[in-house]
CSV table of C-alpha atoms in Angstrom, one decimal:
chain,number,residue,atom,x,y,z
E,1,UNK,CA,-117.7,98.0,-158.0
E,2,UNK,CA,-115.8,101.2,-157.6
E,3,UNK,CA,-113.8,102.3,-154.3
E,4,UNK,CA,-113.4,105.7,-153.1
E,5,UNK,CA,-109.7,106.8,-152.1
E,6,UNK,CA,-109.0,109.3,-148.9
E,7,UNK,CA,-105.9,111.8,-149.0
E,8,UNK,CA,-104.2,113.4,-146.0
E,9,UNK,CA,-102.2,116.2,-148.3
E,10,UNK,CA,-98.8,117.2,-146.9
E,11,UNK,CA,-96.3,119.2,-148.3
E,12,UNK,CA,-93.5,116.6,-148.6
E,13,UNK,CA,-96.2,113.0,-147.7
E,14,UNK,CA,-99.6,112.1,-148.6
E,15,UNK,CA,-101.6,109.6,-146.8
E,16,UNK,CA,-103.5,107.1,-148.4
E,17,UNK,CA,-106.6,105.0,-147.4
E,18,UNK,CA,-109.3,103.0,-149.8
E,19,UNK,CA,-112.4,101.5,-149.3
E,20,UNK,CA,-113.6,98.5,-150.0
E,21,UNK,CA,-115.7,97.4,-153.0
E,22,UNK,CA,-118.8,98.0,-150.6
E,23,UNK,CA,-117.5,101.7,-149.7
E,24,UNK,CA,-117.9,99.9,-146.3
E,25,UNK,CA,-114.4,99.6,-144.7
E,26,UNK,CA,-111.7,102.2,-144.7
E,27,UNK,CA,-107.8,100.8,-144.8
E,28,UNK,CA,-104.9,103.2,-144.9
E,29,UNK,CA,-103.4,102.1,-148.4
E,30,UNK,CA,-99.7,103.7,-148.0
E,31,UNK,CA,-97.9,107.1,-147.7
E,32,UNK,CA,-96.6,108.6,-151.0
E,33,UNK,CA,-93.9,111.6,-151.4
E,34,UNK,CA,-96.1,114.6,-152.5
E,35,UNK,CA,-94.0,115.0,-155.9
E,36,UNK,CA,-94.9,111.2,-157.2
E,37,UNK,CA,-99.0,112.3,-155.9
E,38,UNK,CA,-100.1,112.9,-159.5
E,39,UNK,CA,-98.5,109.7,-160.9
E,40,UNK,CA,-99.8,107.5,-158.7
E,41,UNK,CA,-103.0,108.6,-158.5
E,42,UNK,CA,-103.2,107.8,-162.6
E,43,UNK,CA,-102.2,104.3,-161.6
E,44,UNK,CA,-104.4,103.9,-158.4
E,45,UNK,CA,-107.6,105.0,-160.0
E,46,UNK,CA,-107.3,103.0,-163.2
E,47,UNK,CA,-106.5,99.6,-161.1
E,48,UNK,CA,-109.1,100.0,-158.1
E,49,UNK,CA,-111.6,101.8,-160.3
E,50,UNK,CA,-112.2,104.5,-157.8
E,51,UNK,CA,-115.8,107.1,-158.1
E,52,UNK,CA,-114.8,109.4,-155.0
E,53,UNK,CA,-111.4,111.1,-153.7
E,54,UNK,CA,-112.2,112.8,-150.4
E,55,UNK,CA,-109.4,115.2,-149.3
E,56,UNK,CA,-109.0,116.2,-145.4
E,57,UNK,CA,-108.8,120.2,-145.9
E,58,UNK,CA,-107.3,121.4,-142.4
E,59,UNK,CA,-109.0,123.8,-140.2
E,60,UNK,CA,-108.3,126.1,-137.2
E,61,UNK,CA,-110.4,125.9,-134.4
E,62,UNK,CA,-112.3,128.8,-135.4
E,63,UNK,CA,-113.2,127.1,-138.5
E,64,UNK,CA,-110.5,130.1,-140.6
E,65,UNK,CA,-108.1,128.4,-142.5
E,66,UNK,CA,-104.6,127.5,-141.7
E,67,UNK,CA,-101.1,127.7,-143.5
E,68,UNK,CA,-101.5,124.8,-145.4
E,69,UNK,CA,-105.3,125.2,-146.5
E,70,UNK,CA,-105.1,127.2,-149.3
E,71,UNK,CA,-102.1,124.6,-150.5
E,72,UNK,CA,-104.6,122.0,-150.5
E,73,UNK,CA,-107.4,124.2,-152.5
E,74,UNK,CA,-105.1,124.4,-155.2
E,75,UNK,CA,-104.7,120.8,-155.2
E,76,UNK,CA,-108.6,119.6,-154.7
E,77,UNK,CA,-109.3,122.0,-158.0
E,78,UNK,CA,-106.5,120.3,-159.7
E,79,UNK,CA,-107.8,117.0,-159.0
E,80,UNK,CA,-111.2,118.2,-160.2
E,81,UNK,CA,-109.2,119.4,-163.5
E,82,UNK,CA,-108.0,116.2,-164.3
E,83,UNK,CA,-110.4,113.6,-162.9
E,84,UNK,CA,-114.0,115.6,-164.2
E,85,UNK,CA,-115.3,111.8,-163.7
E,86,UNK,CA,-114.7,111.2,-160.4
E,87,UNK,CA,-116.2,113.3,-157.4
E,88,UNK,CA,-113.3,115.1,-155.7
E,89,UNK,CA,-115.1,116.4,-152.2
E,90,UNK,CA,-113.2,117.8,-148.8
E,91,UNK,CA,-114.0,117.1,-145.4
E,92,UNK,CA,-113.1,119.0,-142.2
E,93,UNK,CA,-109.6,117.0,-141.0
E,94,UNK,CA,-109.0,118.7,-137.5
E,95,UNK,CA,-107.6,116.6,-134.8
E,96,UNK,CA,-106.9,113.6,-137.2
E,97,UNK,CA,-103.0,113.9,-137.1
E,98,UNK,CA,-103.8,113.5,-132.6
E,99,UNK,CA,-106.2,111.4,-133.2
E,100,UNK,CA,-103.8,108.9,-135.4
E,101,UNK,CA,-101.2,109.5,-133.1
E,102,UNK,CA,-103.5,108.1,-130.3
E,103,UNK,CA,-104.6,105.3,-132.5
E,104,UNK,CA,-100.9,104.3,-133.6
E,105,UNK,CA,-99.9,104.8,-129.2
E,106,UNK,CA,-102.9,102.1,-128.8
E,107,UNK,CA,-102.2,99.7,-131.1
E,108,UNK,CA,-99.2,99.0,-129.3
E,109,UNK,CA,-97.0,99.9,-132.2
E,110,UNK,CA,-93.0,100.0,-131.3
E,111,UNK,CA,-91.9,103.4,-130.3
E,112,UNK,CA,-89.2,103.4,-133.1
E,113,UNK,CA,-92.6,102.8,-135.4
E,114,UNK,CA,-94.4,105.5,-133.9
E,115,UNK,CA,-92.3,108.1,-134.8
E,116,UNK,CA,-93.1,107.3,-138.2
E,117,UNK,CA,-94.3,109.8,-140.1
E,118,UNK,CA,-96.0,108.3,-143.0
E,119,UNK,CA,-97.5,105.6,-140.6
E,120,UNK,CA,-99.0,109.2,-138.7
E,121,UNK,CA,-100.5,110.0,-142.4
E,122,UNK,CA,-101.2,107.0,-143.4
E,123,UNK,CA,-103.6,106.8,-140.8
E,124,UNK,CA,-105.0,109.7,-140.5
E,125,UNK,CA,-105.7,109.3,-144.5
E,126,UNK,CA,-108.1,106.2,-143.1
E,127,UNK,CA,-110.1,108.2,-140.0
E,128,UNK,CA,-110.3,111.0,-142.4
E,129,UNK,CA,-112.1,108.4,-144.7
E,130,UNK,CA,-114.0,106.9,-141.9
E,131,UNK,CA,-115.4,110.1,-141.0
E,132,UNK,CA,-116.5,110.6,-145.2
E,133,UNK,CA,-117.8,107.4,-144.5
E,134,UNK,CA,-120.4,108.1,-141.4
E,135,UNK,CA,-120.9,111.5,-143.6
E,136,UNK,CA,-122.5,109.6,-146.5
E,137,UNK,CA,-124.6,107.2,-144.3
E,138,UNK,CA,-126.5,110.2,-142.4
């Protein structure tokens, strides 16, 4: 069964989260420098056999785009370029940075761990998937 894979684009990390077989449970995979993004995603999608890639597109509150959304445009048409098999969709991702912050201070995670970065996109990657997620079962 095929998997669908979750980015939170950055300009120097990129989240990563995957479903499970049953596009049931979303796990943050791992945080990737944005230069090896391409590479790995070659390797990722021929070894989990994934059918989506959802990509959290970043918002302001009035729903105009940010700094970084056009960024991330270029790089969900690029996707759809190379992967014309595999849907390549957006969904909104404001507040999932806090909210993975919030998570990672709940979780009781060391403080030296929460400053981490990649852990910060690495989850948000997963509620941006989770939130794909509740979007298909409506």
């Amino acid at each position: 069964m095929s998997k669908i894979l979750a980015i939170d684009y950055g300009s120097k990390r990129v989240g990563v989260a995957i479903t499970d077989s049953l596009k049931i449970i979303a796990t943050g995979l791992l945080t990737v420098s944005t230069i090896n993004i391409y590479s790995f995603l070659e390797e990722i999608i021929q070894k989990e056999k994934i059918s989506h890639i959802v990509i959290g597109l970043p918002k302001n509150l009035d729903n105009s785009n940010t700094d970084s959304t056009y960024e991330i445009s270029i790089f969900i048409n690029k996707l759809k370029q190379l992967y014309s098999n595999i849907v390549v969709d957006s969904i909104d991702e404001r507040f999932t940075s806090s909210m993975a912050k919030k998570t990672i201070l709940s979780s009781g995670v060391s403080k030296k761990r929460r400053r981490d970065k990649a852990l910060v996109d690495q989850v948000s990657a997963t509620i941006i998937l989770q939130s794909y997620l509740q979007k298909l079962s409506n």
